[in-house]
Each structure stands twice: as structure tokens, then as C-alpha cells.
Short mmCIF file of C-alpha atoms in Angstrom, two decimals:
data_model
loop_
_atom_site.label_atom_id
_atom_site.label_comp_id
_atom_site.label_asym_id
_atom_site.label_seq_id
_atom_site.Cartn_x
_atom_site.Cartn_y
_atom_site.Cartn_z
CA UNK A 1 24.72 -26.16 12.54
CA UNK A 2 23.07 -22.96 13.74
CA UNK A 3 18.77 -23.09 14.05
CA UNK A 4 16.58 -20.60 15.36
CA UNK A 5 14.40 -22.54 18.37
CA UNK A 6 11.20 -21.42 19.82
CA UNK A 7 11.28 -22.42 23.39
CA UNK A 8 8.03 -20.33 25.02
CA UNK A 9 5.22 -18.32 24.19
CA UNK A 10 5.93 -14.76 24.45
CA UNK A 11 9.67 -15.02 24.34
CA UNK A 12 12.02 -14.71 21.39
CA UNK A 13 13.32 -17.50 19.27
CA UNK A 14 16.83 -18.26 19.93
CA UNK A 15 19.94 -19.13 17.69
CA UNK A 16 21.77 -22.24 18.61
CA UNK A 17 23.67 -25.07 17.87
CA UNK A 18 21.99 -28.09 16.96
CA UNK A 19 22.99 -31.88 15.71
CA UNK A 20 21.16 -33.20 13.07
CA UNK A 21 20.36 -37.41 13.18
CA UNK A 22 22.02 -39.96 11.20
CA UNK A 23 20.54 -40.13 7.70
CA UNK A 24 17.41 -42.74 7.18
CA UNK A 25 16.61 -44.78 4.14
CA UNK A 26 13.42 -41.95 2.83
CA UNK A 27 15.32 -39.27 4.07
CA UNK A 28 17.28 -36.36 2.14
CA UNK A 29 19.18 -33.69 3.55
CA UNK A 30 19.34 -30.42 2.16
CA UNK A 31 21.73 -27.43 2.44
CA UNK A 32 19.19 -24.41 2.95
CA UNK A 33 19.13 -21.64 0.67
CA UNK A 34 16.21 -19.86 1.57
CA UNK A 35 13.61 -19.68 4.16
CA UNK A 36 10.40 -17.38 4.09
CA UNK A 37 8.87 -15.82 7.16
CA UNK A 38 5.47 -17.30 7.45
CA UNK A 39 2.22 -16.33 9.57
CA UNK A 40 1.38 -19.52 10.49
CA UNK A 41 4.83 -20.23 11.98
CA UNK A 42 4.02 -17.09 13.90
CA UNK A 43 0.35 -18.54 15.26
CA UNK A 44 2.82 -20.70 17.11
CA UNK A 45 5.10 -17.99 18.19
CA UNK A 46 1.93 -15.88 19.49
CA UNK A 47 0.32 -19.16 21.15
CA UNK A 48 -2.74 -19.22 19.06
CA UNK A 49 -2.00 -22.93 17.78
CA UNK A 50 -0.69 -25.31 20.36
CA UNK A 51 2.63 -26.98 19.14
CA UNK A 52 5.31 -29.11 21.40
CA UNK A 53 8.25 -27.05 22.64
CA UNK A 54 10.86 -26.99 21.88
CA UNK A 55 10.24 -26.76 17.94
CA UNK A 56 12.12 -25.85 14.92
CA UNK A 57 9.58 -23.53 12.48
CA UNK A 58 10.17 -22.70 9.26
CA UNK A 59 8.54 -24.87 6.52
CA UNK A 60 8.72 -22.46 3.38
CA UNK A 61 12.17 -22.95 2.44
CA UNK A 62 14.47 -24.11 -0.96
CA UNK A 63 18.02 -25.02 -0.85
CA UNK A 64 20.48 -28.19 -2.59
CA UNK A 65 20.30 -31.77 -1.74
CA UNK A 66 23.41 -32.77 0.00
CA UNK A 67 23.06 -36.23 0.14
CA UNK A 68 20.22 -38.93 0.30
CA UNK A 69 18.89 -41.97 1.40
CA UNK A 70 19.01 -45.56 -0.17
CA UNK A 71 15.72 -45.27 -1.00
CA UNK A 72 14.88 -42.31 -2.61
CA UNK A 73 14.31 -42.44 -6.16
CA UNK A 74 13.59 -39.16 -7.00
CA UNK A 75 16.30 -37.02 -6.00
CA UNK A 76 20.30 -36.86 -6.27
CA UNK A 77 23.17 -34.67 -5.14
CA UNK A 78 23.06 -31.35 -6.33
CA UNK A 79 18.94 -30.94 -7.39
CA UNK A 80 17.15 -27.95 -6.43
CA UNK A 81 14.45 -28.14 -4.30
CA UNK A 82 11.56 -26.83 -2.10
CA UNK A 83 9.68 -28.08 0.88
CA UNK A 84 6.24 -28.25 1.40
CA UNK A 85 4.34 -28.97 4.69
CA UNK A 86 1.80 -31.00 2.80
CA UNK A 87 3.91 -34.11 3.18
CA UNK A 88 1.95 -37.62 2.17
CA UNK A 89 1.87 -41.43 2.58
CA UNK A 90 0.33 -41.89 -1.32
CA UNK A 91 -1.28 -44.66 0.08
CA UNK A 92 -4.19 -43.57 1.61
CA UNK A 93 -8.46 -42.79 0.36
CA UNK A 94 -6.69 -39.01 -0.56
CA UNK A 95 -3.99 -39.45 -1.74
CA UNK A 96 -5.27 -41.92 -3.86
CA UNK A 97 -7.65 -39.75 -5.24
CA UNK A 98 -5.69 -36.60 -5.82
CA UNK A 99 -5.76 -34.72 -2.89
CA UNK A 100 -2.23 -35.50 -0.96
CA UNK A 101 -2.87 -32.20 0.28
CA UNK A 102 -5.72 -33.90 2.76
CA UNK A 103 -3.45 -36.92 3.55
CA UNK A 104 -4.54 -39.02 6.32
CA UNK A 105 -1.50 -40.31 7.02
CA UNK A 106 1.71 -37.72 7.02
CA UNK A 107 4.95 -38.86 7.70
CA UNK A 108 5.39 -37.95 11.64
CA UNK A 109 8.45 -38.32 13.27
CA UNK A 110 8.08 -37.54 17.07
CA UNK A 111 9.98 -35.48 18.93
CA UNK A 112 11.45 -37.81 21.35
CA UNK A 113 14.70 -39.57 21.88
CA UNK A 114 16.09 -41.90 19.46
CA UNK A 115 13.03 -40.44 17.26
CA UNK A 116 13.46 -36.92 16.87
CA UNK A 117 16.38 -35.96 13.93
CA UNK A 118 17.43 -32.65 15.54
CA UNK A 119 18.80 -32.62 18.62
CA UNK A 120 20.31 -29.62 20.41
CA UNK A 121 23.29 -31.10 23.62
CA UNK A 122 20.95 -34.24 22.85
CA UNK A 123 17.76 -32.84 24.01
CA UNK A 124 14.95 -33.59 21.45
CA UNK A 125 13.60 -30.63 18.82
CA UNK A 126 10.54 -31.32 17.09
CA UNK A 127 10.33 -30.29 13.89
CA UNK A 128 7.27 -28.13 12.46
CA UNK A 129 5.44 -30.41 9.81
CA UNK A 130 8.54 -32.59 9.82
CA UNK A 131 10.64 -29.77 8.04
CA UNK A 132 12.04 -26.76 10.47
CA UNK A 133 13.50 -24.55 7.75
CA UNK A 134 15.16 -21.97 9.94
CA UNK A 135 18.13 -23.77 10.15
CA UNK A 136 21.33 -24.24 7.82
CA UNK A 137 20.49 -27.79 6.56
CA UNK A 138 16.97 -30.16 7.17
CA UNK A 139 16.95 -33.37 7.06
CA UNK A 140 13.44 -34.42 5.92
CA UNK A 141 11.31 -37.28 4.35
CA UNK A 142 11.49 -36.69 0.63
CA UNK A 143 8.23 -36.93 0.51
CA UNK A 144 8.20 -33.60 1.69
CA UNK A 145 10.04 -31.87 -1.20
CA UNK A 146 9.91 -31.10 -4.84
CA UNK A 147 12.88 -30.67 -7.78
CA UNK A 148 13.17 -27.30 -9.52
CA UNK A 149 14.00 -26.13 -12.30
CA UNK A 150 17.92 -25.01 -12.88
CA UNK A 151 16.99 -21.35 -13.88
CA UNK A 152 14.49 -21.08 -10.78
CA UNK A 153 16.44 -18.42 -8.52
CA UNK A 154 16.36 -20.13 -4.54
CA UNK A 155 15.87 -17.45 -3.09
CA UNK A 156 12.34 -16.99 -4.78
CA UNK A 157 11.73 -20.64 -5.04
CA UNK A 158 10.64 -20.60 -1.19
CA UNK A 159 8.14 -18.81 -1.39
CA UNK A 160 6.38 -21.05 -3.62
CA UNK A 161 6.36 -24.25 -1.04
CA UNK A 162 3.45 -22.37 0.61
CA UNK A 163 2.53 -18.69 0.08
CA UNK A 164 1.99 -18.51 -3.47
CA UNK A 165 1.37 -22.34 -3.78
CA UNK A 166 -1.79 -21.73 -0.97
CA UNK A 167 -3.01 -18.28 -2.21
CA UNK A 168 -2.77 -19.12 -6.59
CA UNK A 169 -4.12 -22.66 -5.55
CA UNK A 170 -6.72 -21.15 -3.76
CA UNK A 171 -7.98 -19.35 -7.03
CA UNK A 172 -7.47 -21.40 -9.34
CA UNK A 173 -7.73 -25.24 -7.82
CA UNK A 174 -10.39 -24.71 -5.04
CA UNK A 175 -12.75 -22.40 -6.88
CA UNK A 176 -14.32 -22.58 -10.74
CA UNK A 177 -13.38 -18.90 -11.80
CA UNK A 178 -14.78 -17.59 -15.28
CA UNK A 179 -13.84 -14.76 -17.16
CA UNK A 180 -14.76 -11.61 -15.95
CA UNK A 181 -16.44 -12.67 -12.91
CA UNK A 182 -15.70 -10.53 -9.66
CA UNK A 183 -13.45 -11.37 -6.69
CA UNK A 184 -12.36 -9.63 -3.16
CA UNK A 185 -9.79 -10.43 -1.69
CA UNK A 186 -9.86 -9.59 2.74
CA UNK A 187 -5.85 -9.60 3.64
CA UNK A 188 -3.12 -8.40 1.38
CA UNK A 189 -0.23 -10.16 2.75
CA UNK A 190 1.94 -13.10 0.65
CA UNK A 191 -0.92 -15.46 0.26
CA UNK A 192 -3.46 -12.86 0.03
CA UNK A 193 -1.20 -11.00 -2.63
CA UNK A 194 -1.34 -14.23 -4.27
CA UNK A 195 -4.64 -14.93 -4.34
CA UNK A 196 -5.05 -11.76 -6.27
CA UNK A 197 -2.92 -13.05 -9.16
CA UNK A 198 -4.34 -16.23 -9.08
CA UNK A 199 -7.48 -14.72 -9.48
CA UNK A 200 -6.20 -12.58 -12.79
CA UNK A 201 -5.07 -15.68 -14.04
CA UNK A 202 -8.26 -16.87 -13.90
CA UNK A 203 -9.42 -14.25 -15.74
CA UNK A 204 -11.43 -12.16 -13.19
CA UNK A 205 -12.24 -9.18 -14.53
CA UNK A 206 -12.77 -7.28 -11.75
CA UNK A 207 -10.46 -8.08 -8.10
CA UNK A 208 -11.11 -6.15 -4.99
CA UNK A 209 -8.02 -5.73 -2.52
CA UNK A 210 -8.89 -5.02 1.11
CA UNK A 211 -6.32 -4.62 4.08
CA UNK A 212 -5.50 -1.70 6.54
CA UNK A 213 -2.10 -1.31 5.02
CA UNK A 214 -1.84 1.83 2.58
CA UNK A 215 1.14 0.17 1.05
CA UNK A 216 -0.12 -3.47 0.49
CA UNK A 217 -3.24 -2.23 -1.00
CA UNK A 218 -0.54 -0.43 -3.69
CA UNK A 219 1.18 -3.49 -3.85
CA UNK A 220 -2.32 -5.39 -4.43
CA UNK A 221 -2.52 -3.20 -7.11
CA UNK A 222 0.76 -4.77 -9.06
CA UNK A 223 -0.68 -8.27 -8.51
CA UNK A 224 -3.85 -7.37 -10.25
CA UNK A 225 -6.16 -5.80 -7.94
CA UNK A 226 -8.23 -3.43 -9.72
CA UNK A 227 -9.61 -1.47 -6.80
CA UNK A 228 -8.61 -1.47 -3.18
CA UNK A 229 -10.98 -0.86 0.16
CA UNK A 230 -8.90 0.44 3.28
CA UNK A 231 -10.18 -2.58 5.92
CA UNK A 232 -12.74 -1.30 8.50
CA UNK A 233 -16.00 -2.38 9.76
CA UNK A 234 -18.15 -1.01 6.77
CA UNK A 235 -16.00 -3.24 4.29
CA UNK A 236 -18.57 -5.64 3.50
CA UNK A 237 -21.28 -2.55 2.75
CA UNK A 238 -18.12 -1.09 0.55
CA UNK A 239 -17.76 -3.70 -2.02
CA UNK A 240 -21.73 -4.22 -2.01
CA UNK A 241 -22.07 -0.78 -2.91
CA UNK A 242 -19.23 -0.30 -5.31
CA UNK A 243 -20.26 -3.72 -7.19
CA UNK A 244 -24.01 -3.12 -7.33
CA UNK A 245 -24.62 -6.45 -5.55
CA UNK A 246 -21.70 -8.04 -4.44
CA UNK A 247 -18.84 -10.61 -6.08
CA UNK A 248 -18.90 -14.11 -7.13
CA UNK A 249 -16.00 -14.91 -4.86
CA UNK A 250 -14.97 -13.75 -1.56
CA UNK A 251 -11.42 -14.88 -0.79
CA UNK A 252 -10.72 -14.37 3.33
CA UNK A 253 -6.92 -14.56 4.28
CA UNK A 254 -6.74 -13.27 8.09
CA UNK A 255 -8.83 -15.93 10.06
CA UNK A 256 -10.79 -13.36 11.67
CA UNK A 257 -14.28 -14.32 12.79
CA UNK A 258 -15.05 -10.24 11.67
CA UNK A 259 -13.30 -11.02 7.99
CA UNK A 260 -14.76 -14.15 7.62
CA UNK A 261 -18.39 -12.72 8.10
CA UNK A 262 -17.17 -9.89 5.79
CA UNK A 263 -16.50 -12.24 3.00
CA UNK A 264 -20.23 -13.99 3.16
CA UNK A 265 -21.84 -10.41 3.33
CA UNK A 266 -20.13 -9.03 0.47
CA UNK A 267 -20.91 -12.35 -1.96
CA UNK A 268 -23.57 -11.48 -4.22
CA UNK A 269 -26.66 -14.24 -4.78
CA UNK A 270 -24.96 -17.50 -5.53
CA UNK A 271 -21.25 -16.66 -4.61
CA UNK A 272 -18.64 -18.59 -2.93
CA UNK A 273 -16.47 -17.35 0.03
CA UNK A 274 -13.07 -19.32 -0.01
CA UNK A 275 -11.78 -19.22 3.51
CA UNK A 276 -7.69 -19.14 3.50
CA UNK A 277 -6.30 -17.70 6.62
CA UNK A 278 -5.15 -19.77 9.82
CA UNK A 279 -7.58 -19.04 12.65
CA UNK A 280 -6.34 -19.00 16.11
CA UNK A 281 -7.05 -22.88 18.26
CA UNK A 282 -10.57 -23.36 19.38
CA UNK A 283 -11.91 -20.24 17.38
CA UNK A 284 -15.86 -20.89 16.73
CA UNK A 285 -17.74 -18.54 14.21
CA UNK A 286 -21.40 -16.65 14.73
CA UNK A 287 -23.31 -15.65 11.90
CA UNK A 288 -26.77 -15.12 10.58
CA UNK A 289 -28.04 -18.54 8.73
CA UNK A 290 -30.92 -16.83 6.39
CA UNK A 291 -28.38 -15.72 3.72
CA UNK A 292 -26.99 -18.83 3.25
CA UNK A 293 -30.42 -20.09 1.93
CA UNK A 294 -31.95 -16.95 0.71
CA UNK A 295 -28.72 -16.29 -1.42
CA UNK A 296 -27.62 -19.54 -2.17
CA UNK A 297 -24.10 -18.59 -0.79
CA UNK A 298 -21.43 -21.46 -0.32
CA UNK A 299 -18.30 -21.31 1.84
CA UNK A 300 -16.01 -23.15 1.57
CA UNK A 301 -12.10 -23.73 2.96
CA UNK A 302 -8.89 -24.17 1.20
CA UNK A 303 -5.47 -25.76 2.13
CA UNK A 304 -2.57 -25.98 0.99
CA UNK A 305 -3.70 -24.73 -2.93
CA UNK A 306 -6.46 -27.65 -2.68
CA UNK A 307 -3.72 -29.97 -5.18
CA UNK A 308 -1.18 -31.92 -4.83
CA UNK A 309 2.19 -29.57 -4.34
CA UNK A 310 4.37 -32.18 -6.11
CA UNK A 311 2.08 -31.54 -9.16
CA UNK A 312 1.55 -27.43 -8.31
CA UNK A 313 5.07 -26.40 -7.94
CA UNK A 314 6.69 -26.91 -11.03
CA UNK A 315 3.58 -25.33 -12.51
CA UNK A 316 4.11 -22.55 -10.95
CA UNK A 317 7.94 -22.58 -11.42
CA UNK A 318 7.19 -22.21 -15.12
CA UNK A 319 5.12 -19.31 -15.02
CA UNK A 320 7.29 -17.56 -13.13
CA UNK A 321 10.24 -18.46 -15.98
CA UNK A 322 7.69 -17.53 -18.42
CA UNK A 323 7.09 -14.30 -16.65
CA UNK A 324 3.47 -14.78 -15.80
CA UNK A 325 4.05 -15.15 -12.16
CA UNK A 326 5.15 -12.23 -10.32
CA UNK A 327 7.54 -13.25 -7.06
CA UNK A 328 10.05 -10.22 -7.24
CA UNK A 329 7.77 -7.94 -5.39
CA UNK A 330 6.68 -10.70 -2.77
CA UNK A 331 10.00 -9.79 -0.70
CA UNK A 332 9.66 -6.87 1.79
CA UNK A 333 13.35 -7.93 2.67
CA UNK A 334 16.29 -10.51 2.95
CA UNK A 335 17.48 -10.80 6.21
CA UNK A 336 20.30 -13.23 7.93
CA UNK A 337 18.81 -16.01 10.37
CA UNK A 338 19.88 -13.87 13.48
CA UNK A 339 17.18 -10.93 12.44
CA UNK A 340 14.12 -13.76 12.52
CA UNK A 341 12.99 -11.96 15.73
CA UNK A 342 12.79 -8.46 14.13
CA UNK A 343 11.22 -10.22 11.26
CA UNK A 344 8.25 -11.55 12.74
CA UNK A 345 7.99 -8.71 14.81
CA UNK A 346 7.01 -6.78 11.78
CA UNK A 347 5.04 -9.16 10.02
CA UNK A 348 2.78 -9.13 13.97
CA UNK A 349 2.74 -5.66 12.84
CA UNK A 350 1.55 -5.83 9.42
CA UNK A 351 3.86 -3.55 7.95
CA UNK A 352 5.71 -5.73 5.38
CA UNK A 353 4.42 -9.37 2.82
CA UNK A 354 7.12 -11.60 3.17
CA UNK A 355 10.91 -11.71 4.69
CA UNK A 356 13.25 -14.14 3.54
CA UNK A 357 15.80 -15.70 5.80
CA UNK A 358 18.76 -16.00 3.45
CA UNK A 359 21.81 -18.40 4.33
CA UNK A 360 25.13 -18.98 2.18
CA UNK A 361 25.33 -22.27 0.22
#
């Protein structure tokens, strides 16, 4: 089957034949639909998180179970379904107390021989967060997946394994939102776009989009945003001033050390900055440590939608059937697996939210 490999920093992934491993007894492989172009697949690409090489990205993706093993339960020939890098063992202190999303123990499955399940001329590919959905089929523990609904269209279905599930999670699962309270949002790509509905759904009346991009910040405005701040330097003093004080909730979806400190200034007394985005490896953060006394302000981090994806993603299915989940405007583009170079190269750039990689099934 064809996969797209990334081999070195600073050089383009490449298309090529792979082999994928005999099937094991958790196992279920899946014909891929649908993959979605991801920034924190690209924090690999760019070298800011170290990853073994050579690796197969991709972990937002849907497609059809093809076939699966003896002992999965869950799952049959022909179900609809959509991966999520929050795999989990059930087993452990998380797990056990809701938060598989925190799982001490993931399934890993190392990239080494008679271990790894993609091979390419039987040389070892590790697999991104035991998924790698830039290729025509995975092969993946099915602890890793979740069914869909029948009317939920593939190609939008990927999107939900991690940018909408991390940015309406965010909202509504890590953070106690009440009606009418005030929210920014710093980053108006697909999570951050999603974060801004979540927040609506919430009820926030009032949901401040920030980002350097003219057309996200319109975009932004379909989600829900109900005023938007071009990004600079004097964002923070922006939303103070236009709010009289600052919001409840600061929601920061770059990794930036300069937009994280932007989301504790703007936080009125007593708010709560929800850091999102991926930072780069090794990245430490300087601040000022009065404010978080003399305000009260809390920060804290979210992953993964902060609940259990297996429980999140149906959820979320359903409001998209019931048409309280926009997805439609989520895709910049569909493009064919051979364009996932041009693809990231314009999500580096910031000009589009989210590119699909769409194969035939």
C-alpha cells in the first residue's frame, strides 16, 4: 500500500510502498477514508518534538474496518470508524477514574523488527501514537478507535479524532463555563476554531478571536466569535481594554511562550487560562508571579478534550447530525496523499484550518 514517510528533519515526506504486519488478536485494520493535516504531526516534521525516524504521521483519520482480530469485541467488518491518539490500557489509576485521556499505560508497539506492523523492503516504520494515518489502510489496537454513526460523512468524521474533539473538549470538559461569561480565544486554526464553538455551546456570551490571519478571524466569526483582535504584541492590552477588565477564560492554542503570557494578562480577577497548543521540546516559560496571587488567576492545561474520546466522539457525532456542530467550514481543502507536502507547507504558513488527505474506499 502507498504511505507518506518522514525520514529527516527539514526534508519532505515521501510516498512509498509499505507492507503492513500480519493481523494480532487486539488488532483491527481499517481501509482509510480520510486523514486530516494536523500541527502536531508537523512539530515533528519541523523538529520541535523529537520522534524516531523513520515514522508514519497521521493520527486524525476515519475510514471502514476491513477485518479484525479474535479478540475484539467491539467492532466488525464494515463499521465506521475514527482514530484517536489517546489510546488506553483501562486498567490503570486513570483510566479507572475517567480520564483514559491521561493513561499511564498506552498500547506501544516499538518500532523494531518482528515488533513494528509497517514495514517498508522490511525495514521497520514506527507508527505515530500507534496509528500513522497517511497511509491507505492502518492496522491499529482497537483500543485506539471509535464506531460512528452510518449518516456521519468520513470525510468529516476525521476531524473529530482530534481537532474538534481537543478544542470543544477543551471548553466544555476542562473548564466550568456559565452563561454569558467571556472567553478569548489566541490561535484560530482547527482546534482553536473549535474552541470557539465549544465555548458558544457553553453559552459564553461574549468570545474573542485572535490570530494574524484576516481570513480565520472571518472564519472565527462563523464559529461564534463575536469580536476578533488581529494578533500582535498589544493583544493582551486589546481585550483588557475592550472588556473593561479582562475575560473569565483565556483559551491559548499556538504554544507560544508570547501567547501563553497573553492569555494570563488578558484574564480578568479570578479567570482561568486553558493552555491547548503543542509547545516546541524543552520550551520553559517566564512570567511575572504577583498576578497569579493578586488576581487569583489559574492556568491550567488541556489534552486531548480532558475525557475519554470513546465517550466524546459519538457526542459530538450527534451534534453534528443534529446540526449543532459546524465541520463543513473546518476544510480549507481535500487533497490526494501525494499533495501532503504542499499541505503542510501551508498550514507552516498559516494560511489555511485544516486539509484533508482524501483516499478512495
Amino acid at each position: 500500500m502507498k504511505a507518506a514517510i518522514f525520514r529527516e528533519v527539514g526534508k519532505p515526506l515521501t510516498i512509498e510502498d509499505v507492507e503492513i504486519g500480519e493481523m494480532r488478536a487486539n488488532e483491527v485494520r481499517i481501509r482509510v477514508a480520510a486523514s486530516g493535516l494536523c500541527h502536531s504531526d508537523y512539530h515533528i516534521i519541523a523538529g520541535d518534538i523529537p520522534c524516531p525516524v523513520p515514522v508514519l504521521l497521521g493520527h486524525e483519520a476515519s475510514g471502514i474496518v476491513e477485518a479484525v482480530g479474535e479478540n475484539v469485541q467491539h467492532f466488525r467488518p464494515g463499521d465506521r470508524v475514527v482514530s484517536c491518539l489517546s489510546g488506553y490500557c483501562g486498567e490503570c489509576g486513570e483510566c479507572q477514574t475517567g480520564h483514559s485521556n491521561r493513561c499511564d499505560n498506552k498500547p506501544i508497539r516499538p518500532a523494531i523488527a518482528g515488533e513494528a506492523r509497517i514495514t517498508a523492503k522490511g525495514e521497520p516504520i514506527y507508527q505515530l501514537g500507534e496509528l500513522g494515518g497517511f497511509a491507505e489502510e492502518m492496522l491499529v489496537d482497537a483500543r485506539s478507535l471509535v464506531k460512528l454513526p452510518d449518516a456521519m460523512p468520513l470525510d468529516l468524521a476525521a476531524l473529530l479524532g482530534c481537532a474538534v474533539l481537543t478544542g470543544v473538549g477543551a471548553a466544555t470538559n476542562r473548564v466550568n463555563i456559565r452563561a454569558g461569561e467571556s472567553v478569548a480565544v489566541i490561535g484560530c486554526g482547527g482546534v482553536g476554531l473549535n474552541a470557539i464553538q465549544g465555548a458558544k455551546l457553553a453559552g459564553a456570551g461574549r468570545i474573542i478571536a485572535i490570530d494574524l490571519n484576516p481570513a480565520k478571524l472571518e472564519l472565527a466569526r462563523q464559529f461564534g466569535a463575536t469580536e476578533v483582535i488581529h494578533g500582535s504584541a498589544e493583544a493582551a492590552e486589546e481585550v483588557l481594554e475592550l472588556t473593561g477588565g479582562g475575560v473569565d477564560f483565556a483559551f491559548e492554542v499556538v504554544g507560544l511562550p508570547a501567547t501563553i503570557r497573553q492569555a494570563v494578562t488578558m484574564l480578568r480577577k479570578g479567570g482561568t487560562a486553558v493552555l491547548v497548543g503543542v509547545t516546541k521540546f524543552g520550551t520553559d516559560l517566564a512570567m511575572p508571579a504577583g498576578p497569579f496571587i493578586q488576581k487569583e488567576i489559574n492556568v491550567v492545561g488541556s489534552l486531548l478534550g480532558s475525557v475519554p474520546f470513546q465517550i466524546a466522539i459519538p457526542r459530538l457525532a450527534d451534534l453534528y447530525l443534529q446540526g449543532a456542530l459546524k465541520l463543513e467550514p473546518l476544510v480549507s481543502q481535500k487533497i490526494a496523499l501525494e499533495d501532503i507536502n504542499r499541505g503542510y507547507d501551508q498550514l507552516a504558513a498559516g494560511e489555511i484550518a485544516r486539509s484533508i488527505i482524501t483516499f478512495d474506499t
